[in-house]
Tab-separated table of C-alpha atoms and ligand atoms in Angstrom:
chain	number	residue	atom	x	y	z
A	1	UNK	CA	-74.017	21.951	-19.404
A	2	UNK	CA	-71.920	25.062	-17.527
A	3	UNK	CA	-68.217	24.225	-17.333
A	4	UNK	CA	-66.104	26.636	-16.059
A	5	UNK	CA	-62.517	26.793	-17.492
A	6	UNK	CA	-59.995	28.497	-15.216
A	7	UNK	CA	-56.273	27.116	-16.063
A	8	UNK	CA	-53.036	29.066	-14.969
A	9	UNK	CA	-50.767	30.633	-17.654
A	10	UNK	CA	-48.174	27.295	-18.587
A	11	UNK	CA	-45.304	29.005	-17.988
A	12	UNK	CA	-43.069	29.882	-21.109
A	13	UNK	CA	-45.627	28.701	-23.701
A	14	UNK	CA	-48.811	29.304	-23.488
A	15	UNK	CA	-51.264	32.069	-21.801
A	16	UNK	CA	-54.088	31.220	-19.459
A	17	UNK	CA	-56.464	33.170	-22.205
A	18	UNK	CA	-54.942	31.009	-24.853
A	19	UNK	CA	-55.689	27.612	-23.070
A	20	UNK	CA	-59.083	29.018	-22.671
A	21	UNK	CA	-59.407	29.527	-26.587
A	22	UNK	CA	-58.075	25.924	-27.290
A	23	UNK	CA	-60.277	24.582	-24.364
A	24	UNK	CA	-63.593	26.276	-25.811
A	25	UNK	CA	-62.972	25.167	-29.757
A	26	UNK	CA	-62.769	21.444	-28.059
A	27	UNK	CA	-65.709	21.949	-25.827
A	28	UNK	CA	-68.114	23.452	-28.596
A	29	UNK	CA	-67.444	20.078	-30.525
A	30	UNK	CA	-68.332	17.728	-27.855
A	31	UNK	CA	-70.747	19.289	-26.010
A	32	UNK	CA	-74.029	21.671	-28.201
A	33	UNK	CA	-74.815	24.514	-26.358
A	34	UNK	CA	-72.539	24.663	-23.393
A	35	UNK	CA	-72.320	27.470	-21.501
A	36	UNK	CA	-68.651	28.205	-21.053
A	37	UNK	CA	-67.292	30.364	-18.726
A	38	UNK	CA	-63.579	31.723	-19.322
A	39	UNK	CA	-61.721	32.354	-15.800
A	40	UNK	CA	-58.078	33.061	-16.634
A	41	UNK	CA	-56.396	32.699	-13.222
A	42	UNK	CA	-53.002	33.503	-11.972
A	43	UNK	CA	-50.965	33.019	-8.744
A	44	UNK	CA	-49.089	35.773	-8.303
A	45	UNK	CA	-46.517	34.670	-10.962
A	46	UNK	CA	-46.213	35.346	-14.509
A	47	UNK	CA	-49.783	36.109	-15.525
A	48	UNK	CA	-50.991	38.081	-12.386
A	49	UNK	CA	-51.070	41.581	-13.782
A	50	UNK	CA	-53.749	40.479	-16.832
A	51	UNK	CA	-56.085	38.381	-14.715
A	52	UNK	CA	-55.910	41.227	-11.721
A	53	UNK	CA	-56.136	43.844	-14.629
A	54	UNK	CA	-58.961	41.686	-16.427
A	55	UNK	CA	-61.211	41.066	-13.446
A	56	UNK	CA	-61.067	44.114	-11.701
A	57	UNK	CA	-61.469	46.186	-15.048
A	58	UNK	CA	-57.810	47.959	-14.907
A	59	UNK	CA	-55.473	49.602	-16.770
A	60	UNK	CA	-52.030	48.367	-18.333
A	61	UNK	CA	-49.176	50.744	-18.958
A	62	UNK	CA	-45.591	50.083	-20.567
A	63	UNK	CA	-42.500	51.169	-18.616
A	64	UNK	CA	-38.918	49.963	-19.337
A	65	UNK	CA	-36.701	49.202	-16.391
A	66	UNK	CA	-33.931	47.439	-15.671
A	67	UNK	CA	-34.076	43.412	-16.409
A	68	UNK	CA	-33.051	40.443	-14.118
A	69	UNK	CA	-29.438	40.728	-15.993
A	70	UNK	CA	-29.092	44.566	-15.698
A	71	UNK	CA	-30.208	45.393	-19.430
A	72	UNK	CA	-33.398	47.077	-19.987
A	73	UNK	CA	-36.978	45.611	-20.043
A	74	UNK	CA	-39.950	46.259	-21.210
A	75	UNK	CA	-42.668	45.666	-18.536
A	76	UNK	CA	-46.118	46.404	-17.801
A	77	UNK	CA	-47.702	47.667	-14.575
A	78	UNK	CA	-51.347	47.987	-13.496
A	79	UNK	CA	-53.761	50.606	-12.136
A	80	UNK	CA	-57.608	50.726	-11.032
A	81	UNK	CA	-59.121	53.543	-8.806
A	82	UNK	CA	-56.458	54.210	-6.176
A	83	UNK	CA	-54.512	50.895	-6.372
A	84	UNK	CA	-51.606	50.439	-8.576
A	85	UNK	CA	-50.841	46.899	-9.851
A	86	UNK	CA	-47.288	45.375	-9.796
A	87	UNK	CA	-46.406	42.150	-11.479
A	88	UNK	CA	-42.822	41.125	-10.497
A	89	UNK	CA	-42.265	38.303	-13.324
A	90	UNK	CA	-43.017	41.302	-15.810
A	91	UNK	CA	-39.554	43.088	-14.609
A	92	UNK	CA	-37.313	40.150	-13.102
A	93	UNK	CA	-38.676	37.119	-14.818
A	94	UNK	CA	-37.463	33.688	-15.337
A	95	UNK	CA	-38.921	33.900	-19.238
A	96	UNK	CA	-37.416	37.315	-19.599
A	97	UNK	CA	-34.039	35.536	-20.101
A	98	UNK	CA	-33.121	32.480	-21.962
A	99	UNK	CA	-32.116	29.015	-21.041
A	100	UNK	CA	-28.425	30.148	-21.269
A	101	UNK	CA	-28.192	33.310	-19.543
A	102	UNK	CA	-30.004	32.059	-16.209
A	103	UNK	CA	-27.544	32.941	-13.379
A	104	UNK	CA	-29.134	33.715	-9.888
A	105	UNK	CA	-25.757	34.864	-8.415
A	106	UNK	CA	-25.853	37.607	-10.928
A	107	UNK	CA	-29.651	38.369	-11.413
A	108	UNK	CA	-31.384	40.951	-9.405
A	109	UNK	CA	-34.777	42.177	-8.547
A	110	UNK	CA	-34.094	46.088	-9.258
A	111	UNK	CA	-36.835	46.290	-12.267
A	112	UNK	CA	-39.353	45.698	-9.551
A	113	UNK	CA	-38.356	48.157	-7.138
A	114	UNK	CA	-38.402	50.676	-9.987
A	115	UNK	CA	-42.040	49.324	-10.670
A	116	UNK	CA	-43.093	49.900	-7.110
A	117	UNK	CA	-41.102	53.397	-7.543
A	118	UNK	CA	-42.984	54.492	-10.548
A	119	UNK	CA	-46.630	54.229	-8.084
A	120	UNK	CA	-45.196	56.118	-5.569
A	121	UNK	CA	-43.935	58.848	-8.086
A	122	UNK	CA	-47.594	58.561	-9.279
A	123	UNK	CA	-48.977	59.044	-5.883
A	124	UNK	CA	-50.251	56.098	-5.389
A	125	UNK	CA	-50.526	54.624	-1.647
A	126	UNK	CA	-52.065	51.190	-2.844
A	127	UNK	CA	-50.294	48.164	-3.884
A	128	UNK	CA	-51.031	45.170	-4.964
A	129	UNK	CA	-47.761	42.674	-5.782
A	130	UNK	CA	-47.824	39.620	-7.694
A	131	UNK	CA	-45.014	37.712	-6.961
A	132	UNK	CA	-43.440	34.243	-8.442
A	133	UNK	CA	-42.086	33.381	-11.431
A	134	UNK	CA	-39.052	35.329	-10.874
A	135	UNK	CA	-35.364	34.505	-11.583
A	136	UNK	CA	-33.504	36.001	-9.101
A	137	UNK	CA	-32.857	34.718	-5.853
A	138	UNK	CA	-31.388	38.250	-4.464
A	139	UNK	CA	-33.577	38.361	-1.274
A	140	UNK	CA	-35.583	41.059	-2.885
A	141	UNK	CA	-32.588	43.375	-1.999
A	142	UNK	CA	-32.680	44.533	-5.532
A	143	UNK	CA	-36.127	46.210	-5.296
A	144	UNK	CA	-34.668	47.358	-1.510
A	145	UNK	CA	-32.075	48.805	-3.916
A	146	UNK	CA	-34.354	50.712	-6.445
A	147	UNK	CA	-36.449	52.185	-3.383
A	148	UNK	CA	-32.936	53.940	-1.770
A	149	UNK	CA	-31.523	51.090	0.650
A	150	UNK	CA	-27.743	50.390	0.052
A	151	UNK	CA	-26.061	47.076	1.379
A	152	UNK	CA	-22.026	47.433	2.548
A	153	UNK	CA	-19.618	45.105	2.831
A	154	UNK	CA	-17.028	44.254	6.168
A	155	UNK	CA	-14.194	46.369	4.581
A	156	UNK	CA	-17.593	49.686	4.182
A	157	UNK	CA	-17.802	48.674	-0.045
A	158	UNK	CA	-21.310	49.756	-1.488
A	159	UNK	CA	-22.533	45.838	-3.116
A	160	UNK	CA	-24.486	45.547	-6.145
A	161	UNK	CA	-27.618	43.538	-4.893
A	162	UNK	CA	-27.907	40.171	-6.742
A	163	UNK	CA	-27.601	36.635	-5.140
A	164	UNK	CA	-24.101	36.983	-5.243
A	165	UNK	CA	-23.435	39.626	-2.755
A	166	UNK	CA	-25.704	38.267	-0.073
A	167	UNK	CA	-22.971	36.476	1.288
A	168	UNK	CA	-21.007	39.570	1.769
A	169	UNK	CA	-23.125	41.719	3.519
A	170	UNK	CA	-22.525	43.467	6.948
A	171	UNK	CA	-24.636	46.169	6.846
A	172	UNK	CA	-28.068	47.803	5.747
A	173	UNK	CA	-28.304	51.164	5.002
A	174	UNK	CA	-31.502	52.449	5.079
A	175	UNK	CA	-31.029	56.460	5.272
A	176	UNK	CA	-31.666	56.869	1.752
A	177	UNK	CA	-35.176	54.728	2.169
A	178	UNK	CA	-38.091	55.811	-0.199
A	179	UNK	CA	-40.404	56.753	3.411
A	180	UNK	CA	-43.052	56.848	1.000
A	181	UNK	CA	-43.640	53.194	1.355
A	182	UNK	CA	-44.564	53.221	4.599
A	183	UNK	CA	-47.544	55.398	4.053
A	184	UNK	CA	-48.290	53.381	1.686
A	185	UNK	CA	-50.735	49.708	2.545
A	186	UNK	CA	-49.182	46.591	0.607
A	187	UNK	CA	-50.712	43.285	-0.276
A	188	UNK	CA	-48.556	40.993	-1.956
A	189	UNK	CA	-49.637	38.303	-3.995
A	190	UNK	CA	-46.969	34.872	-3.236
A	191	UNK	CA	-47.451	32.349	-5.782
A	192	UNK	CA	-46.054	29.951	-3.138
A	193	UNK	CA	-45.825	29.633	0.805
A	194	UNK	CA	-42.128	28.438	1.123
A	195	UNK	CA	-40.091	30.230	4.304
A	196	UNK	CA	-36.638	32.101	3.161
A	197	UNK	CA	-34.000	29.463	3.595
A	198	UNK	CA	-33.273	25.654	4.958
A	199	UNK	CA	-34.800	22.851	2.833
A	200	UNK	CA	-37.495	24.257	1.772
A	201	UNK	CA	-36.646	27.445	1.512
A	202	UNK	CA	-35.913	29.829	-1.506
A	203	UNK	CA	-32.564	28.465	-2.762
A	204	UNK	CA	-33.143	25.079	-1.968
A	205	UNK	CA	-36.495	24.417	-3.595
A	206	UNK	CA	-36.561	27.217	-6.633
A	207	UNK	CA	-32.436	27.955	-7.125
A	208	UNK	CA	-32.306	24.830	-9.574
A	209	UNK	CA	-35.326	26.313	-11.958
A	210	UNK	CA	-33.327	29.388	-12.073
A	211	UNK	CA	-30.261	27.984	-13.495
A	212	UNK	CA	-28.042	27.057	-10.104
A	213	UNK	CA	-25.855	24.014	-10.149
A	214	UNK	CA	-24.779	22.437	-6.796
A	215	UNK	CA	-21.937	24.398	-6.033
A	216	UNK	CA	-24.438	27.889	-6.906
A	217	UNK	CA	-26.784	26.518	-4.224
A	218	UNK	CA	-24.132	25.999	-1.256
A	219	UNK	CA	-23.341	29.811	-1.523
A	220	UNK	CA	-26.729	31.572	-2.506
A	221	UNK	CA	-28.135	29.358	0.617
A	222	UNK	CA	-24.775	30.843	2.735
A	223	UNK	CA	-26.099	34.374	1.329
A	224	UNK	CA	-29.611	33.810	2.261
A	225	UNK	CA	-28.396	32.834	5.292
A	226	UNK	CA	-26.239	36.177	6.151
A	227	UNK	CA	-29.233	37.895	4.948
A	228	UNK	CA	-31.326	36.834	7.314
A	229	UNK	CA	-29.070	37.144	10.538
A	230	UNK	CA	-28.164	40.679	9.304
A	231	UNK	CA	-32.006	41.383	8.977
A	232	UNK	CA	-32.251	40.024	12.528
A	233	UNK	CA	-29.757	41.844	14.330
A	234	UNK	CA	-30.548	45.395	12.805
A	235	UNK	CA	-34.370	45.171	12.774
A	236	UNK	CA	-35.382	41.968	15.205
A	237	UNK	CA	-37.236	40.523	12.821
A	238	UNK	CA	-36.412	36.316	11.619
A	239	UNK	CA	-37.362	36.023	7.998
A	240	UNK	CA	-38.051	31.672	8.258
A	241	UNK	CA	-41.127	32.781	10.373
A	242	UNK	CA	-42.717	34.287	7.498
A	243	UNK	CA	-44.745	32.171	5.562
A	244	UNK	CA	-43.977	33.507	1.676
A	245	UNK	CA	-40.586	34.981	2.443
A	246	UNK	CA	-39.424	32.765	0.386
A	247	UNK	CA	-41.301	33.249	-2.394
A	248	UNK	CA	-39.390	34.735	-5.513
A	249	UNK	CA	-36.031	34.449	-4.336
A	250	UNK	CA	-36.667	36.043	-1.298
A	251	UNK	CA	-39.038	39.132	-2.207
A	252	UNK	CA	-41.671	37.994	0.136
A	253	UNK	CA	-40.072	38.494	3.232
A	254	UNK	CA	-38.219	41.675	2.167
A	255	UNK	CA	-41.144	42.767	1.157
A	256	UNK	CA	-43.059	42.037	4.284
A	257	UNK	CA	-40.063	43.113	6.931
A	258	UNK	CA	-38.737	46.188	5.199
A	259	UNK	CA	-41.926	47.331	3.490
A	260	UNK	CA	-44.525	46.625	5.844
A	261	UNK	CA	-46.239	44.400	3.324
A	262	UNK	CA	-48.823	42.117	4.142
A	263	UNK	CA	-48.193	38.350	2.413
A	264	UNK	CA	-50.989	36.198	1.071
A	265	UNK	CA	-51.563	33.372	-0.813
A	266	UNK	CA	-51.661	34.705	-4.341
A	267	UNK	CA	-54.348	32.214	-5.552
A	268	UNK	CA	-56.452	32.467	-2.369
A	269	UNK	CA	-56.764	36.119	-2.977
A	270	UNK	CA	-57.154	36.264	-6.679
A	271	UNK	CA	-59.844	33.619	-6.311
A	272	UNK	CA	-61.750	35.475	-3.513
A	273	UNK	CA	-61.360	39.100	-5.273
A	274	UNK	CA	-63.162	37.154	-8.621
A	275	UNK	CA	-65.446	35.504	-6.571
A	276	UNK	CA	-65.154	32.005	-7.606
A	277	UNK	CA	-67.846	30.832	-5.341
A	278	UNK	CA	-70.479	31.892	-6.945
A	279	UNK	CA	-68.876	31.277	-11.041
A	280	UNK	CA	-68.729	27.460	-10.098
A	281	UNK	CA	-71.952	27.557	-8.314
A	282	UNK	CA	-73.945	24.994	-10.894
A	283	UNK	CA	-71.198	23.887	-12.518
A	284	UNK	CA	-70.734	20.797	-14.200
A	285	UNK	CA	-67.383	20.412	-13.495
A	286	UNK	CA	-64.363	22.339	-13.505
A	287	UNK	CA	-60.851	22.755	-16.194
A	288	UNK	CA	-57.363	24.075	-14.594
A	289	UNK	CA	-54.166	23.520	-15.552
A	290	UNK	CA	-50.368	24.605	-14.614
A	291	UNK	CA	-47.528	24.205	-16.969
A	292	UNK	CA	-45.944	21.604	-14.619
A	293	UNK	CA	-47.786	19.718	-11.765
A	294	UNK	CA	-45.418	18.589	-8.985
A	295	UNK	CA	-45.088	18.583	-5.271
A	296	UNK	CA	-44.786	22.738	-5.040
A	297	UNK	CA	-48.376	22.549	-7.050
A	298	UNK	CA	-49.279	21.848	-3.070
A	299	UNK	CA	-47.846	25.128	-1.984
A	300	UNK	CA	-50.487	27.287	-3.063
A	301	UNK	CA	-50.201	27.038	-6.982
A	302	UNK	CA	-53.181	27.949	-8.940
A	303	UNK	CA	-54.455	24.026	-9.264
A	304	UNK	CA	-54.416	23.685	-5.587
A	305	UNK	CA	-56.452	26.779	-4.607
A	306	UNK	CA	-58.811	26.199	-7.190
A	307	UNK	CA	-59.346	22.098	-5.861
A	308	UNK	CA	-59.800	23.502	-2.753
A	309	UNK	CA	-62.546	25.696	-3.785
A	310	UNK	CA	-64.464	23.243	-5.992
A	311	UNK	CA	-63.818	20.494	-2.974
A	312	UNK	CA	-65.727	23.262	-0.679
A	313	UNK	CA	-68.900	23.255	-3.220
A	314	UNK	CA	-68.294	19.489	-4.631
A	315	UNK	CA	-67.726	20.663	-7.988
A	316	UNK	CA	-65.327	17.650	-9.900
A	317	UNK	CA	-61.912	19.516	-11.093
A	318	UNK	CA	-59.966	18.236	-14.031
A	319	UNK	CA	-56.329	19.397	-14.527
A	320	UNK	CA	-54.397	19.773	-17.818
A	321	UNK	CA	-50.495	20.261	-17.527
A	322	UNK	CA	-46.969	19.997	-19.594
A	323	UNK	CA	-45.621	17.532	-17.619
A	324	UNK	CA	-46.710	16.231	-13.923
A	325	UNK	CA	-43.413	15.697	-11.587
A	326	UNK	CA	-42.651	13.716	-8.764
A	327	UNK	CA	-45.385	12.578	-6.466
A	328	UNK	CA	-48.698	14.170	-6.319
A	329	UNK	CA	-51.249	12.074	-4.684
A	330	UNK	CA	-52.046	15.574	-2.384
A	331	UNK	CA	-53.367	16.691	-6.048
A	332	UNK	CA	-55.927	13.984	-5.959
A	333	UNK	CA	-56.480	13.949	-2.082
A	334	UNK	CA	-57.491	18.002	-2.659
A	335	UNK	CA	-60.438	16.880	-5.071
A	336	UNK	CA	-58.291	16.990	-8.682
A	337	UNK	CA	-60.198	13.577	-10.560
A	338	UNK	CA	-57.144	13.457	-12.880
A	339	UNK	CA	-54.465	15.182	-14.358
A	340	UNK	CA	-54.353	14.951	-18.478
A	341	UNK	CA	-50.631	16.153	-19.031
A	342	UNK	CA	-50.070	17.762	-23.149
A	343	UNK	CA	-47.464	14.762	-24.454
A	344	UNK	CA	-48.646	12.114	-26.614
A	345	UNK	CA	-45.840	10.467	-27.510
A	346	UNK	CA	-42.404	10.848	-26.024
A	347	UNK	CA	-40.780	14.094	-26.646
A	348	UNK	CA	-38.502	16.911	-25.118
A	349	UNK	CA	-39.633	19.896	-23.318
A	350	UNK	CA	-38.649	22.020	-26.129
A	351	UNK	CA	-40.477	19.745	-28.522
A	352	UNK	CA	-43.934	19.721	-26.445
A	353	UNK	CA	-43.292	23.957	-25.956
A	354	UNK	CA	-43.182	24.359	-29.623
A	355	UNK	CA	-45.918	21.958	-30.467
A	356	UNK	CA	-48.113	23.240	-27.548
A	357	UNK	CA	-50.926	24.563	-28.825
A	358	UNK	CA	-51.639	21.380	-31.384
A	359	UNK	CA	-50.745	18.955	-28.088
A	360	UNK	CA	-52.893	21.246	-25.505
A	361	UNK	CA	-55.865	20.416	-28.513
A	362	UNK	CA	-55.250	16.926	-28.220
A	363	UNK	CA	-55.435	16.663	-24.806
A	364	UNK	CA	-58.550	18.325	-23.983
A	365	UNK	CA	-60.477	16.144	-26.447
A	366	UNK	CA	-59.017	13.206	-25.130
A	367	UNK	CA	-59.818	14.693	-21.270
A	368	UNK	CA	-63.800	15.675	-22.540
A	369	UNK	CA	-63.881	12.137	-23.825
A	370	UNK	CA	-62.960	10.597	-20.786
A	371	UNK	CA	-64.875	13.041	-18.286
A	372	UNK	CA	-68.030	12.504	-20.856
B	401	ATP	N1	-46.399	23.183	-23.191
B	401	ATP	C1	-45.645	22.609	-22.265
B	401	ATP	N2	-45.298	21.314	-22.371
B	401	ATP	C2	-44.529	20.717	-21.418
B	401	ATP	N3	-44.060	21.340	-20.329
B	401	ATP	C3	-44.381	22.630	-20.181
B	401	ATP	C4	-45.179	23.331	-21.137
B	401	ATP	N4	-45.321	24.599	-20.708
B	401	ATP	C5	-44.647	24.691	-19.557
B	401	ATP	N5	-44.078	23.525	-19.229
B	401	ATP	C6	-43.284	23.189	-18.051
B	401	ATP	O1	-43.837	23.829	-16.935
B	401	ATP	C7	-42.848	24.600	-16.261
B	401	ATP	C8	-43.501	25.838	-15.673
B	401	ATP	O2	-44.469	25.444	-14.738
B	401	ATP	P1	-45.675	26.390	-14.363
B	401	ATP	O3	-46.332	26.921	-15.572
B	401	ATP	O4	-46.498	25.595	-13.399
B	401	ATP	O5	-44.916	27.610	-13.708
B	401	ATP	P2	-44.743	28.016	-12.219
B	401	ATP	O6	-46.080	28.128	-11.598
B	401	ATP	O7	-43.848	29.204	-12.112
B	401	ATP	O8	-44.027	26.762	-11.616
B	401	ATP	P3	-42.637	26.656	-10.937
B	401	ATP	O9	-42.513	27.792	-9.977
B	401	ATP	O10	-42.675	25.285	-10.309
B	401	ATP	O11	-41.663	26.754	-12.096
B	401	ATP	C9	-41.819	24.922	-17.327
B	401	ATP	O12	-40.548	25.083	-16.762
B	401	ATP	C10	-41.869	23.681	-18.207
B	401	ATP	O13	-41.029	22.684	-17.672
B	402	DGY	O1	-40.101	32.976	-8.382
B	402	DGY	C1	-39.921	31.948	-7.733
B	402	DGY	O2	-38.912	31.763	-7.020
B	402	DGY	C2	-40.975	30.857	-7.702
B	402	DGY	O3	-42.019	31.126	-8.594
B	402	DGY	C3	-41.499	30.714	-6.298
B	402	DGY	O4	-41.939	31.920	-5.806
């Protein structure tokens, strides 16, 4: 029997190469002699950089930069042949900080832009950027920031670019612009397809995970919003009709506008570049899995792009998750023949996190029993 196991990382506990441990120790006990094949697979979010790194036979490096809170990080960058790797989670990520400290009006995205930096001070001319995961909502004006622009207020005061300042804005610099970016040919990796502001834009749909109450929202949605009009009366461009500007607080669309970028689907293009195709061709059947399964799991999270491809070859795709949230009936419509969330009994997040790997265990015997 071939069964392909191919979960996203659950965010904040557990690795996609650790579910694939857990998933194979259960496996070998139900099933003698299957062949197993381990397909880690990432977004664009937390997780990108080892999966991109993994397929494609790359090198990780260490760099410290600065964090989503100012302080230092340690991150991790990527390089193969001419292309250099950048996962944004790694500098400006949600699990870089804790539960307490999350603050998108003060958080900023500057760690990436020194990432990005870093390649171009290495000569590279080749990106590849994972983004997602992030916890800033700064409009991606901190990585603007780290590559030389500078953002003034009405009365000509330089800002320090976090979600805050947005609001304050009047005018982009961009003398001081790193030019080397424009030689240089960008894909970037969204983990989701969400436009920059309105309903479901960046604030409104990801501000909450990132630690904004209501009050946080109203004015990091007024700063997206002054973003955008300043972006459209110095360079013409409106971010809402750019699918992924929202992604990660806004780094997709500066990204595309100011960088020349090119935005896809992270989990489109990670599953093309492995060639998924042909690693479910003959399955049995399929096992994915996100940390939480909810309606933005329809936005082009990992469990969606991979139903879609094992729809395509009518391979059957099981999901295992932390929790499932709200309603997500377009899971099953895409092909998913059921979703086997961790918790056995009822428990709190930080209960099922710290118990993961004994309830991940659990659940994929109880899924293998069902699907066999
Ligand atoms: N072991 C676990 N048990 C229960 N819930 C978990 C577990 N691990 C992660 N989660 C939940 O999943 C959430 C992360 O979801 P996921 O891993 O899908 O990340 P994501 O793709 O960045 O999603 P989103 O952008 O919606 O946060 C965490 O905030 C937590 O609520
Ligand atoms: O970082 C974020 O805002 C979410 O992962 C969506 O991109």
């Amino acid at each position: 029997m071939k069964i392909v196991v191919s979960p996203d990382s659950f965010k904040g506990s557990l690795s996609s190469s650790e579910i694939i441990s857990i998933c194979e120790k259960v496996i070998i006990r139900h099933v003698k002699g299957a062949d197993i094949i381990h397909m880690p697979i990432a977004d664009g979010g937390e997780g990108t950089l080892d999966v991109f790194a993994g397929i494609s036979g790359g090198k990780v490096e260490n760099i410290r930069v600065t964090g989503p809170l100012g302080s230092g990080v340690n991150a991790q960058f990527g390089h193969r042949d001419d292309t250099f790797i950048v996962e944004m989670a790694k500098a400006s990520g949600i699990t870089l900080i804790s539960q307490y400290e999350k603050n998108p009006l003060k958080a900023t995205s500057i760690g990436t832009g020194e990432i990005i930096r870093c390649g171009l001070d290495r000569g590279y001319r080749k990106f590849i950027i994972g983004i997602g995961g992030s916890a800033t909502n700064d409009g991606g004006t901190g990585m603007l920031y780290a590559l030389g622009a500078r953002f003034y207020d009405g009365g000509g005061k330089e800002l320090y670019p976090n979600g805050e300042s947005l609001a304050e804005i009047e005018k982009i610099d961009m003398d001081g612009f790193d030019s080397r970016i424009w030689e240089s040919e960008i894909q970037v990796m969204c983990d989701v397809d969400n436009p920059l502001t309105g309903e479901r834009g960046a604030t409104y749909t990801y501000g909450v995970q990132k630690g904004a109450d209501e009050d946080m929202l109203v004015l990091l949605e007024k700063g997206m919003k002054n973003f955008r009009e300043k972006v459209i009366e110095e360079f013409g461009v409106d971010m809402d009709t750019i699918s992924g500007a929202g992604a990660a607080g806004g780094m997709g669309g500066a990204l595309s506008v100011f960088c020349g970028a090119r935005l896809l689907l992270g989990i489109d293009a990670i599953l093309e570049f492995a060639d998924f195709p042909s690693i479910i061709e003959d399955a049995d059947f399929v096992i994915t899995g996100e940390g939480r399964i909810d309606s933005q799991s329809m936005h082009g999270k990992a469990v969606f792009g991979i139903a879609k491809m094992c729809r395509e070859k009518g391979v059957p795709v099981y999901a295992l998750c932390g929790g499932i949230e709200g309603d997500v009936k377009g899971i099953y419509e895409m092909g998913v023949k059921s979703i086997m969330p961790l918790t056995n009994r009822p428990m709190s997040i930080e209960e099922a996190i710290e118990n993961s790997t004994e309830l991940l265990e659990d659940a994929v015997d109880r899924m293998l029993r069902f699907i066999l």
